Amino acid sequence: MGNSGFSSGDHLHFSINNGSGDLCGGNIDILGNQFIQGEGSWLPRAHDGWNYPYVYSGTMRLPIAGPFVIMTQNYHHGTALDLVSYNTDHSVNYGAPIYAVQEGTLYKATDYLGGKYAYIIHPNGWRSCYLHLK
C-alpha cells in the first residue's frame, strides 16, 4: 500500500482484466464474486455519501492483508478497487503486505506518472494489477 504516481493518499489500487485493454483499469467486475462488499465501516461518510464499506474475500484472496480492509471509493464501478488496510485500533496499517490473488507470473513496472505497480499474468489469461506501491 503506497502513494506513488497520481494518487491522493496511501492505498492499493487493484484491478483484474481479461488480458486486453488498460492493465490497471480493469474490465472484469470483481465485486460480488471475487470480492464481497460488506456493510459500511466506522469511517464517516464522504461528501458524496459514500460509506466506505468493508471488503471480504470471495472466490479470490484479498490482495491486501489486515484486520479490516476497506474500499475507499466507488468511482471505478467495481472493475477496480481502491483498498486501505486498517488495524484493530482503526489506524492505517501502513505495513500491510500485498498478496497475489491467484497464482501466475509476477512483473513489476513504473507508469509515466511514477506509479509503482506489479501485475500478475494468471494461467487463465487474466491479469491482476497492484498499483501505487511503495
GROMACS .gro file of N, CA, C and O in nm:
model
  536
    1MET      N    1   0.087  -0.117   0.000
    1MET     CA    2   0.000   0.000   0.000
    1MET      C    3   0.091   0.122   0.000
    1MET      O    4   0.181   0.134   0.083
    2GLY      N    5   0.070   0.211  -0.095
    2GLY     CA    6   0.155   0.328  -0.104
    2GLY      C    7   0.083   0.446  -0.165
    2GLY      O    8  -0.039   0.448  -0.177
    3ASN      N    9   0.163   0.542  -0.207
    3ASN     CA   10   0.112   0.667  -0.260
    3ASN      C   11   0.196   0.710  -0.380
    3ASN      O   12   0.219   0.829  -0.400
    4SER      N   13   0.243   0.617  -0.461
    4SER     CA   14   0.327   0.651  -0.575
    4SER      C   15   0.240   0.685  -0.696
    4SER      O   16   0.128   0.636  -0.710
    5GLY      N   17   0.293   0.772  -0.782
    5GLY     CA   18   0.220   0.810  -0.903
    5GLY      C   19   0.110   0.909  -0.873
    5GLY      O   20   0.116   0.985  -0.778
    6PHE      N   21   0.005   0.908  -0.956
    6PHE     CA   22  -0.108   1.001  -0.941
    6PHE      C   23  -0.203   0.944  -0.838
    6PHE      O   24  -0.291   0.866  -0.867
    7SER      N   25  -0.181   0.984  -0.713
    7SER     CA   26  -0.256   0.929  -0.600
    7SER      C   27  -0.279   1.039  -0.498
    7SER      O   28  -0.199   1.132  -0.486
    8SER      N   29  -0.389   1.029  -0.424
    8SER     CA   30  -0.420   1.130  -0.323
    8SER      C   31  -0.403   1.078  -0.181
    8SER      O   32  -0.452   1.137  -0.087
    9GLY      N   33  -0.337   0.966  -0.164
    9GLY     CA   34  -0.314   0.909  -0.032
    9GLY      C   35  -0.280   0.762  -0.041
    9GLY      O   36  -0.300   0.698  -0.144
   10ASP      N   37  -0.225   0.709   0.066
   10ASP     CA   38  -0.186   0.569   0.069
   10ASP      C   39  -0.305   0.477   0.049
   10ASP      O   40  -0.405   0.487   0.121
   11HIS      N   41  -0.296   0.391  -0.049
   11HIS     CA   42  -0.396   0.289  -0.075
   11HIS      C   43  -0.341   0.190  -0.177
   11HIS      O   44  -0.235   0.213  -0.234
   12LEU      N   45  -0.412   0.083  -0.198
   12LEU     CA   46  -0.381  -0.011  -0.305
   12LEU      C   47  -0.491  -0.002  -0.408
   12LEU      O   48  -0.609  -0.022  -0.376
   13HIS      N   49  -0.454   0.032  -0.530
   13HIS     CA   50  -0.550   0.029  -0.642
   13HIS      C   51  -0.534  -0.111  -0.702
   13HIS      O   52  -0.425  -0.149  -0.746
   14PHE      N   53  -0.642  -0.187  -0.703
   14PHE     CA   54  -0.638  -0.325  -0.750
   14PHE      C   55  -0.741  -0.345  -0.860
   14PHE      O   56  -0.854  -0.297  -0.850
   15SER      N   57  -0.701  -0.415  -0.966
   15SER     CA   58  -0.795  -0.446  -1.073
   15SER      C   59  -0.759  -0.579  -1.138
   15SER      O   60  -0.649  -0.630  -1.120
   16ILE      N   61  -0.855  -0.629  -1.214
   16ILE     CA   62  -0.834  -0.751  -1.293
   16ILE      C   63  -0.891  -0.725  -1.432
   16ILE      O   64  -0.999  -0.667  -1.446
   17ASN      N   65  -0.815  -0.766  -1.534
   17ASN     CA   66  -0.872  -0.760  -1.668
   17ASN      C   67  -0.854  -0.895  -1.736
   17ASN      O   68  -0.782  -0.982  -1.689
   18ASN      N   69  -0.920  -0.909  -1.849
   18ASN     CA   70  -0.923  -1.038  -1.918
   18ASN      C   71  -0.809  -1.053  -2.019
   18ASN      O   72  -0.814  -1.139  -2.105
   19GLY      N   73  -0.708  -0.970  -2.009
   19GLY     CA   74  -0.592  -0.981  -2.097
   19GLY      C   75  -0.592  -0.877  -2.207
   19GLY      O   76  -0.501  -0.873  -2.289
   20SER      N   77  -0.694  -0.791  -2.211
   20SER     CA   78  -0.696  -0.684  -2.312
   20SER      C   79  -0.730  -0.552  -2.244
   20SER      O   80  -0.785  -0.549  -2.135
   21GLY      N   81  -0.695  -0.444  -2.311
   21GLY     CA   82  -0.728  -0.312  -2.259
   21GLY      C   83  -0.629  -0.263  -2.154
   21GLY      O   84  -0.520  -0.318  -2.138
   22ASP      N   85  -0.668  -0.160  -2.082
   22ASP     CA   86  -0.586  -0.095  -1.982
   22ASP      C   87  -0.556  -0.191  -1.867
   22ASP      O   88  -0.648  -0.237  -1.799
   23LEU      N   89  -0.430  -0.219  -1.846
   23LEU     CA   90  -0.389  -0.316  -1.745
   23LEU      C   91  -0.446  -0.285  -1.608
   23LEU      O   92  -0.503  -0.371  -1.542
   24CYS      N   93  -0.431  -0.161  -1.562
   24CYS     CA   94  -0.476  -0.128  -1.426
   24CYS      C   95  -0.615  -0.067  -1.422
   24CYS      O   96  -0.665  -0.033  -1.316
   25GLY      N   97  -0.678  -0.051  -1.537
   25GLY     CA   98  -0.815  -0.001  -1.540
   25GLY      C   99  -0.916  -0.109  -1.506
   25GLY      O  100  -1.020  -0.082  -1.448
   26GLY      N  101  -0.884  -0.230  -1.540
   26GLY     CA  102  -0.974  -0.342  -1.512
   26GLY      C  103  -1.092  -0.345  -1.607
   26GLY      O  104  -1.143  -0.242  -1.648
   27ASN      N  105  -1.136  -0.464  -1.645
   27ASN     CA  106  -1.257  -0.478  -1.725
   27ASN      C  107  -1.341  -0.597  -1.681
   27ASN      O  108  -1.429  -0.640  -1.752
   28ILE      N  109  -1.311  -0.648  -1.562
   28ILE     CA  110  -1.390  -0.756  -1.503
   28ILE      C  111  -1.449  -0.705  -1.373
   28ILE      O  112  -1.377  -0.652  -1.288
   29ASP      N  113  -1.580  -0.719  -1.357
   29ASP     CA  114  -1.646  -0.676  -1.233
   29ASP      C  115  -1.605  -0.772  -1.122
   29ASP      O  116  -1.637  -0.891  -1.127
   30ILE      N  117  -1.533  -0.721  -1.023
   30ILE     CA  118  -1.478  -0.808  -0.919
   30ILE      C  119  -1.555  -0.802  -0.788
   30ILE      O  120  -1.522  -0.873  -0.694
   31LEU      N  121  -1.658  -0.721  -0.781
   31LEU     CA  122  -1.741  -0.716  -0.660
   31LEU      C  123  -1.859  -0.810  -0.675
   31LEU      O  124  -1.925  -0.813  -0.779
   32GLY      N  125  -1.886  -0.887  -0.571
   32GLY     CA  126  -2.000  -0.977  -0.572
   32GLY      C  127  -1.962  -1.121  -0.596
   32GLY      O  128  -2.037  -1.212  -0.563
   33ASN      N  129  -1.843  -1.145  -0.654
   33ASN     CA  130  -1.798  -1.282  -0.676
   33ASN      C  131  -1.655  -1.298  -0.624
   33ASN      O  132  -1.635  -1.362  -0.522
   34GLN      N  133  -1.559  -1.235  -0.692
   34GLN     CA  134  -1.421  -1.245  -0.648
   34GLN      C  135  -1.402  -1.182  -0.509
   34GLN      O  136  -1.331  -1.233  -0.425
   35PHE      N  137  -1.467  -1.067  -0.488
   35PHE     CA  138  -1.464  -0.998  -0.358
   35PHE      C  139  -1.606  -0.958  -0.322
   35PHE      O  140  -1.689  -0.934  -0.410
   36ILE      N  141  -1.632  -0.948  -0.193
   36ILE     CA  142  -1.766  -0.918  -0.146
   36ILE      C  143  -1.765  -0.784  -0.073
   36ILE      O  144  -1.684  -0.763   0.017
   37GLN      N  145  -1.854  -0.696  -0.115
   37GLN     CA  146  -1.868  -0.566  -0.048
   37GLN      C  147  -1.957  -0.585   0.073
   37GLN      O  148  -2.070  -0.632   0.063
   38GLY      N  149  -1.905  -0.549   0.190
   38GLY     CA  150  -1.979  -0.563   0.314
   38GLY      C  151  -2.048  -0.434   0.353
   38GLY      O  152  -2.062  -0.340   0.274
   39GLU      N  153  -2.087  -0.429   0.480
   39GLU     CA  154  -2.154  -0.312   0.535
   39GLU      C  155  -2.056  -0.195   0.545
   39GLU      O  156  -1.935  -0.212   0.536
   40GLY      N  157  -2.109  -0.077   0.566
   40GLY     CA  158  -2.027   0.042   0.582
   40GLY      C  159  -1.942   0.033   0.708
   40GLY      O  160  -1.983  -0.024   0.809
   41SER      N  161  -1.823   0.088   0.701
   41SER     CA  162  -1.730   0.085   0.814
   41SER      C  163  -1.758   0.199   0.911
   41SER      O  164  -1.854   0.274   0.894
   42TRP      N  165  -1.672   0.213   1.009
   42TRP     CA  166  -1.684   0.319   1.110
   42TRP      C  167  -1.646   0.457   1.056
   42TRP      O  168  -1.674   0.558   1.119
   43LEU      N  169  -1.581   0.462   0.939
   43LEU     CA  170  -1.537   0.590   0.884
   43LEU      C  171  -1.658   0.679   0.854
   43LEU      O  172  -1.762   0.630   0.809
   44PRO      N  173  -1.647   0.809   0.877
   44PRO     CA  174  -1.759   0.898   0.844
   44PRO      C  175  -1.786   0.897   0.693
   44PRO      O  176  -1.694   0.880   0.614
   45ARG      N  177  -1.909   0.916   0.656
   45ARG     CA  178  -1.944   0.916   0.514
   45ARG      C  179  -1.871   1.028   0.440
   45ARG      O  180  -1.847   1.134   0.496
   46ALA      N  181  -1.837   1.001   0.315
   46ALA     CA  182  -1.771   1.101   0.232
   46ALA      C  183  -1.870   1.210   0.193
   46ALA      O  184  -1.992   1.194   0.209
   47HIS      N  185  -1.819   1.318   0.136
   47HIS     CA  186  -1.904   1.432   0.095
   47HIS      C  187  -2.010   1.392  -0.006
   47HIS      O  188  -2.115   1.454  -0.015
   48ASP      N  189  -1.986   1.284  -0.080
   48ASP     CA  190  -2.083   1.239  -0.180
   48ASP      C  191  -2.173   1.127  -0.127
   48ASP      O  192  -2.248   1.067  -0.202
   49GLY      N  193  -2.165   1.097   0.003
   49GLY     CA  194  -2.249   0.995   0.063
   49GLY      C  195  -2.188   0.856   0.067
   49GLY      O  196  -2.248   0.764   0.122
   50TRP      N  197  -2.071   0.838   0.008
   50TRP     CA  198  -2.003   0.709   0.005
   50TRP      C  199  -1.978   0.661   0.149
   50TRP      O  200  -1.934   0.737   0.234
   51ASN      N  201  -2.005   0.533   0.177
   51ASN     CA  202  -1.999   0.484   0.315
   51ASN      C  203  -1.877   0.399   0.347
   51ASN      O  204  -1.874   0.336   0.452
   52TYR      N  205  -1.775   0.393   0.263
   52TYR     CA  206  -1.651   0.322   0.290
   52TYR      C  207  -1.676   0.180   0.343
   52TYR      O  208  -1.652   0.150   0.459
   53PRO      N  209  -1.722   0.090   0.259
   53PRO     CA  210  -1.758  -0.045   0.306
   53PRO      C  211  -1.636  -0.135   0.329
   53PRO      O  212  -1.530  -0.117   0.269
   54TYR      N  213  -1.657  -0.232   0.416
   54TYR     CA  214  -1.560  -0.339   0.432
   54TYR      C  215  -1.560  -0.422   0.305
   54TYR      O  216  -1.661  -0.431   0.235
   55VAL      N  217  -1.447  -0.486   0.275
   55VAL     CA  218  -1.437  -0.576   0.162
   55VAL      C  219  -1.384  -0.710   0.214
   55VAL      O  220  -1.291  -0.713   0.295
   56TYR      N  221  -1.446  -0.819   0.167
   56TYR     CA  222  -1.410  -0.953   0.211
   56TYR      C  223  -1.372  -1.039   0.091
   56TYR      O  224  -1.412  -1.013  -0.021
   57SER      N  225  -1.299  -1.144   0.120
   57SER     CA  226  -1.263  -1.240   0.018
   57SER      C  227  -1.387  -1.313  -0.032
   57SER      O  228  -1.477  -1.345   0.046
   58GLY      N  229  -1.392  -1.337  -0.162
   58GLY     CA  230  -1.496  -1.420  -0.222
   58GLY      C  231  -1.429  -1.542  -0.280
   58GLY      O  232  -1.375  -1.625  -0.208
   59THR      N  233  -1.427  -1.552  -0.413
   59THR     CA  234  -1.359  -1.664  -0.478
   59THR      C  235  -1.209  -1.641  -0.487
   59THR      O  236  -1.135  -1.732  -0.523
   60MET      N  237  -1.164  -1.520  -0.458
   60MET     CA  238  -1.021  -1.488  -0.459
   60MET      C  239  -0.978  -1.436  -0.322
   60MET      O  240  -1.057  -1.378  -0.249
   61ARG      N  241  -0.852  -1.455  -0.293
   61ARG     CA  242  -0.790  -1.399  -0.174
   61ARG      C  243  -0.785  -1.248  -0.188
   61ARG      O  244  -0.762  -1.195  -0.297
   62LEU      N  245  -0.805  -1.175  -0.078
   62LEU     CA  246  -0.790  -1.030  -0.082
   62LEU      C  247  -0.645  -0.995  -0.115
   62LEU      O  248  -0.554  -1.062  -0.068
   63PRO      N  249  -0.623  -0.888  -0.193
   63PRO     CA  250  -0.486  -0.854  -0.233
   63PRO      C  251  -0.408  -0.778  -0.125
   63PRO      O  252  -0.291  -0.748  -0.145
   64ILE      N  253  -0.470  -0.747  -0.013
   64ILE     CA  254  -0.403  -0.674   0.093
   64ILE      C  255  -0.444  -0.734   0.228
   64ILE      O  256  -0.559  -0.770   0.247
   65ALA      N  257  -0.347  -0.745   0.318
   65ALA     CA  258  -0.373  -0.803   0.449
   65ALA      C  259  -0.423  -0.696   0.545
   65ALA      O  260  -0.400  -0.577   0.524
   66GLY      N  261  -0.490  -0.741   0.647
   66GLY     CA  262  -0.529  -0.651   0.753
   66GLY      C  263  -0.651  -0.700   0.827
   66GLY      O  264  -0.734  -0.769   0.768
   67PRO      N  265  -0.661  -0.662   0.951
   67PRO     CA  266  -0.782  -0.698   1.024
   67PRO      C  267  -0.907  -0.639   0.960
   67PRO      O  268  -1.011  -0.702   0.958
   68PHE      N  269  -0.891  -0.518   0.903
   68PHE     CA  270  -1.002  -0.452   0.833
   68PHE      C  271  -0.952  -0.403   0.697
   68PHE      O  272  -0.855  -0.329   0.690
   69VAL      N  273  -1.017  -0.445   0.590
   69VAL     CA  274  -0.987  -0.394   0.456
   69VAL      C  275  -1.110  -0.317   0.411
   69VAL      O  276  -1.221  -0.369   0.411
   70ILE      N  277  -1.087  -0.191   0.374
   70ILE     CA  278  -1.197  -0.100   0.343
   70ILE      C  279  -1.179  -0.043   0.202
   70ILE      O  280  -1.069  -0.006   0.162
   71MET      N  281  -1.289  -0.039   0.126
   71MET     CA  282  -1.288   0.023  -0.007
   71MET      C  283  -1.308   0.172   0.011
   71MET      O  284  -1.404   0.216   0.075
   72THR      N  285  -1.216   0.251  -0.044
   72THR     CA  286  -1.216   0.395  -0.017
   72THR      C  287  -1.284   0.480  -0.123
   72THR      O  288  -1.292   0.602  -0.107
   73GLN      N  289  -1.329   0.421  -0.232
   73GLN     CA  290  -1.409   0.497  -0.329
   73GLN      C  291  -1.484   0.402  -0.420
   73GLN      O  292  -1.446   0.286  -0.433
   74ASN      N  293  -1.588   0.453  -0.483
   74ASN     CA  294  -1.668   0.371  -0.574
   74ASN      C  295  -1.660   0.419  -0.718
   74ASN      O  296  -1.737   0.377  -0.801
   75TYR      N  297  -1.566   0.505  -0.749
   75TYR     CA  298  -1.560   0.566  -0.881
   75TYR      C  299  -1.512   0.471  -0.991
   75TYR      O  300  -1.517   0.504  -1.107
   76HIS      N  301  -1.465   0.353  -0.955
   76HIS     CA  302  -1.420   0.257  -1.055
   76HIS      C  303  -1.531   0.158  -1.092
   76HIS      O  304  -1.510   0.067  -1.171
   77HIS      N  305  -1.647   0.170  -1.033
   77HIS     CA  306  -1.767   0.092  -1.067
   77HIS      C  307  -1.748  -0.059  -1.059
   77HIS      O  308  -1.805  -0.134  -1.137
   78GLY      N  309  -1.664  -0.105  -0.965
   78GLY     CA  310  -1.649  -0.248  -0.942
   78GLY      C  311  -1.546  -0.318  -1.027
   78GLY      O  312  -1.517  -0.435  -1.005
   79THR      N  313  -1.489  -0.251  -1.128
   79THR     CA  314  -1.386  -0.316  -1.210
   79THR      C  315  -1.247  -0.291  -1.155
   79THR      O  316  -1.151  -0.352  -1.201
   80ALA      N  317  -1.234  -0.200  -1.060
   80ALA     CA  318  -1.110  -0.177  -0.986
   80ALA      C  319  -1.150  -0.132  -0.847
   80ALA      O  320  -1.256  -0.071  -0.829
   81LEU      N  321  -1.068  -0.164  -0.750
   81LEU     CA  322  -1.097  -0.127  -0.612
   81LEU      C  323  -0.980  -0.049  -0.554
   81LEU      O  324  -0.865  -0.087  -0.575
   82ASP      N  325  -1.009   0.056  -0.481
   82ASP     CA  326  -0.909   0.125  -0.402
   82ASP      C  327  -0.928   0.079  -0.259
   82ASP      O  328  -1.035   0.100  -0.199
   83LEU      N  329  -0.827   0.012  -0.205
   83LEU     CA  330  -0.837  -0.053  -0.076
   83LEU      C  331  -0.736   0.004   0.023
   83LEU      O  332  -0.622   0.035  -0.014
   84VAL      N  333  -0.778   0.015   0.149
   84VAL     CA  334  -0.689   0.055   0.257
   84VAL      C  335  -0.704  -0.047   0.368
   84VAL      O  336  -0.815  -0.089   0.402
   85SER      N  337  -0.591  -0.086   0.425
   85SER     CA  338  -0.589  -0.178   0.538
   85SER      C  339  -0.583  -0.097   0.667
   85SER      O  340  -0.506  -0.002   0.679
   86TYR      N  341  -0.668  -0.136   0.762
   86TYR     CA  342  -0.670  -0.071   0.894
   86TYR      C  343  -0.643  -0.175   1.002
   86TYR      O  344  -0.679  -0.292   0.989
   87ASN      N  345  -0.581  -0.130   1.111
   87ASN     CA  346  -0.555  -0.212   1.228
   87ASN      C  347  -0.678  -0.216   1.317
   87ASN      O  348  -0.775  -0.142   1.296
   88THR      N  349  -0.675  -0.300   1.419
   88THR     CA  350  -0.789  -0.313   1.509
   88THR      C  351  -0.814  -0.185   1.589
   88THR      O  352  -0.926  -0.163   1.635
   89ASP      N  353  -0.712  -0.098   1.604
   89ASP     CA  354  -0.732   0.030   1.672
   89ASP      C  355  -0.778   0.139   1.575
   89ASP      O  356  -0.780   0.256   1.609
   90HIS      N  357  -0.813   0.100   1.453
   90HIS     CA  358  -0.862   0.187   1.345
   90HIS      C  359  -0.756   0.280   1.288
   90HIS      O  360  -0.789   0.375   1.218
   91SER      N  361  -0.628   0.251   1.314
   91SER     CA  362  -0.520   0.326   1.249
   91SER      C  363  -0.488   0.260   1.116
   91SER      O  364  -0.512   0.140   1.096
   92VAL      N  365  -0.434   0.338   1.023
   92VAL     CA  366  -0.399   0.283   0.892
   92VAL      C  367  -0.283   0.186   0.909
   92VAL      O  368  -0.185   0.214   0.978
   93ASN      N  369  -0.293   0.071   0.846
   93ASN     CA  370  -0.193  -0.035   0.854
   93ASN      C  371  -0.093  -0.016   0.740
   93ASN      O  372  -0.097  -0.085   0.639
   94TYR      N  373  -0.002   0.081   0.757
   94TYR     CA  374   0.092   0.116   0.650
   94TYR      C  375   0.183   0.001   0.608
   94TYR      O  376   0.231  -0.002   0.497
   95GLY      N  377   0.208  -0.093   0.695
   95GLY     CA  378   0.296  -0.206   0.662
   95GLY      C  379   0.224  -0.328   0.611
   95GLY      O  380   0.282  -0.436   0.603
   96ALA      N  381   0.098  -0.313   0.572
   96ALA     CA  382   0.019  -0.429   0.529
   96ALA      C  383   0.081  -0.495   0.407
   96ALA      O  384   0.109  -0.429   0.308
   97PRO      N  385   0.100  -0.627   0.413
   97PRO     CA  386   0.153  -0.698   0.296
   97PRO      C  387   0.051  -0.701   0.182
   97PRO      O  388  -0.070  -0.699   0.204
   98ILE      N  389   0.104  -0.706   0.062
   98ILE     CA  390   0.023  -0.720  -0.059
   98ILE      C  391   0.036  -0.865  -0.105
   98ILE      O  392   0.145  -0.920  -0.105
   99TYR      N  393  -0.076  -0.927  -0.144
   99TYR     CA  394  -0.077  -1.067  -0.183
   99TYR      C  395  -0.127  -1.084  -0.326
   99TYR      O  396  -0.216  -1.012  -0.371
  100ALA      N  397  -0.074  -1.185  -0.393
  100ALA     CA  398  -0.129  -1.228  -0.521
  100ALA      C  399  -0.265  -1.291  -0.494
  100ALA      O  400  -0.280  -1.367  -0.399
  101VAL      N  401  -0.363  -1.259  -0.576
  101VAL     CA  402  -0.497  -1.315  -0.556
  101VAL      C  403  -0.509  -1.456  -0.614
  101VAL      O  404  -0.598  -1.531  -0.576
  102GLN      N  405  -0.422  -1.488  -0.708
  102GLN     CA  406  -0.415  -1.621  -0.768
  102GLN      C  407  -0.272  -1.643  -0.814
  102GLN      O  408  -0.195  -1.547  -0.828
  103GLU      N  409  -0.238  -1.767  -0.846
  103GLU     CA  410  -0.104  -1.796  -0.895
  103GLU      C  411  -0.083  -1.735  -1.033
  103GLU      O  412  -0.179  -1.703  -1.103
  104GLY      N  413   0.043  -1.719  -1.070
  104GLY     CA  414   0.077  -1.666  -1.201
  104GLY      C  415   0.220  -1.614  -1.202
  104GLY      O  416   0.298  -1.636  -1.109
  105THR      N  417   0.253  -1.543  -1.308
  105THR     CA  418   0.387  -1.487  -1.326
  105THR      C  419   0.384  -1.339  -1.291
  105THR      O  420   0.302  -1.264  -1.343
  106LEU      N  421   0.475  -1.298  -1.203
  106LEU     CA  422   0.480  -1.162  -1.150
  106LEU      C  423   0.574  -1.074  -1.233
  106LEU      O  424   0.684  -1.115  -1.268
  107TYR      N  425   0.527  -0.952  -1.261
  107TYR     CA  426   0.607  -0.850  -1.327
  107TYR      C  427   0.594  -0.721  -1.247
  107TYR      O  428   0.494  -0.701  -1.177
  108LYS      N  429   0.691  -0.631  -1.259
  108LYS     CA  430   0.680  -0.502  -1.193
  108LYS      C  431   0.723  -0.393  -1.289
  108LYS      O  432   0.801  -0.417  -1.382
  109ALA      N  433   0.669  -0.273  -1.266
  109ALA     CA  434   0.696  -0.161  -1.356
  109ALA      C  435   0.665  -0.030  -1.285
  109ALA      O  436   0.614  -0.028  -1.173
  110THR      N  437   0.692   0.080  -1.356
  110THR     CA  438   0.658   0.215  -1.310
  110THR      C  439   0.586   0.283  -1.425
  110THR      O  440   0.633   0.279  -1.539
  111ASP      N  441   0.472   0.346  -1.397
  111ASP     CA  442   0.398   0.412  -1.504
  111ASP      C  443   0.455   0.552  -1.531
  111ASP      O  444   0.548   0.597  -1.464
  112TYR      N  445   0.400   0.621  -1.628
  112TYR     CA  446   0.453   0.750  -1.672
  112TYR      C  447   0.438   0.861  -1.567
  112TYR      O  448   0.500   0.965  -1.578
  113LEU      N  449   0.358   0.837  -1.464
  113LEU     CA  450   0.342   0.935  -1.356
  113LEU      C  451   0.422   0.896  -1.231
  113LEU      O  452   0.409   0.959  -1.127
  114GLY      N  453   0.503   0.793  -1.242
  114GLY     CA  454   0.584   0.748  -1.129
  114GLY      C  455   0.515   0.647  -1.040
  114GLY      O  456   0.568   0.614  -0.934
  115GLY      N  457   0.399   0.599  -1.081
  115GLY     CA  458   0.327   0.500  -1.002
  115GLY      C  459   0.393   0.364  -1.012
  115GLY      O  460   0.408   0.310  -1.121
  116LYS      N  461   0.435   0.310  -0.899
  116LYS     CA  462   0.496   0.178  -0.896
  116LYS      C  463   0.386   0.074  -0.889
  116LYS      O  464   0.294   0.085  -0.808
  117TYR      N  465   0.397  -0.027  -0.975
  117TYR     CA  466   0.294  -0.130  -0.974
  117TYR      C  467   0.354  -0.266  -1.006
  117TYR      O  468   0.465  -0.277  -1.057
  118ALA      N  469   0.279  -0.366  -0.970
  118ALA     CA  470   0.311  -0.504  -1.005
  118ALA      C  471   0.188  -0.559  -1.074
  118ALA      O  472   0.076  -0.515  -1.049
  119TYR      N  473   0.210  -0.653  -1.164
  119TYR     CA  474   0.097  -0.722  -1.224
  119TYR      C  475   0.132  -0.868  -1.240
  119TYR      O  476   0.248  -0.905  -1.248
  120ILE      N  477   0.029  -0.948  -1.238
  120ILE     CA  478   0.045  -1.093  -1.248
  120ILE      C  479  -0.038  -1.142  -1.365
  120ILE      O  480  -0.156  -1.106  -1.378
  121ILE      N  481   0.024  -1.221  -1.449
  121ILE     CA  482  -0.049  -1.288  -1.557
  121ILE      C  483  -0.082  -1.428  -1.506
  121ILE      O  484   0.007  -1.505  -1.472
  122HIS      N  485  -0.211  -1.455  -1.499
  122HIS     CA  486  -0.260  -1.580  -1.441
  122HIS      C  487  -0.277  -1.686  -1.550
  122HIS      O  488  -0.292  -1.652  -1.668
  123PRO      N  489  -0.277  -1.813  -1.513
  123PRO     CA  490  -0.290  -1.921  -1.613
  123PRO      C  491  -0.414  -1.911  -1.701
  123PRO      O  492  -0.412  -1.954  -1.816
  124ASN      N  493  -0.523  -1.850  -1.651
  124ASN     CA  494  -0.645  -1.838  -1.732
  124ASN      C  495  -0.641  -1.718  -1.827
  124ASN      O  496  -0.739  -1.690  -1.896
  125GLY      N  497  -0.529  -1.643  -1.830
  125GLY     CA  498  -0.515  -1.527  -1.918
  125GLY      C  499  -0.552  -1.395  -1.853
  125GLY      O  500  -0.526  -1.289  -1.909
  126TRP      N  501  -0.614  -1.399  -1.737
  126TRP     CA  502  -0.646  -1.276  -1.666
  126TRP      C  503  -0.517  -1.213  -1.614
  126TRP      O  504  -0.417  -1.281  -1.593
  127ARG      N  505  -0.523  -1.081  -1.596
  127ARG     CA  506  -0.410  -1.006  -1.539
  127ARG      C  507  -0.460  -0.926  -1.420
  127ARG      O  508  -0.559  -0.853  -1.432
  128SER      N  509  -0.393  -0.940  -1.307
  128SER     CA  510  -0.428  -0.859  -1.190
  128SER      C  511  -0.321  -0.751  -1.172
  128SER      O  512  -0.203  -0.775  -1.194
  129CYS      N  513  -0.366  -0.631  -1.133
  129CYS     CA  514  -0.277  -0.517  -1.120
  129CYS      C  515  -0.282  -0.465  -0.976
  129CYS      O  516  -0.390  -0.455  -0.917
  130TYR      N  517  -0.166  -0.428  -0.924
  130TYR     CA  518  -0.148  -0.379  -0.787
  130TYR      C  519  -0.071  -0.248  -0.800
  130TYR      O  520   0.050  -0.247  -0.817
  131LEU      N  521  -0.142  -0.134  -0.792
  131LEU     CA  522  -0.084  -0.003  -0.824
  131LEU      C  523  -0.071   0.085  -0.699
  131LEU      O  524  -0.150   0.073  -0.606
  132HIS      N  525   0.021   0.180  -0.704
  132HIS     CA  526   0.056   0.279  -0.600
  132HIS      C  527   0.142   0.218  -0.491
  132HIS      O  528   0.137   0.257  -0.376
  133LEU      N  529   0.225   0.121  -0.528
  133LEU     CA  530   0.311   0.054  -0.431
  133LEU      C  531   0.425   0.146  -0.388
  133LEU      O  532   0.463   0.237  -0.461
  134LYS      N  533   0.481   0.118  -0.271
  134LYS     CA  534   0.598   0.194  -0.223
  134LYS      C  535   0.720   0.150  -0.299
  134LYS      O  536   0.733   0.040  -0.341
   0.00000   0.00000   0.00000
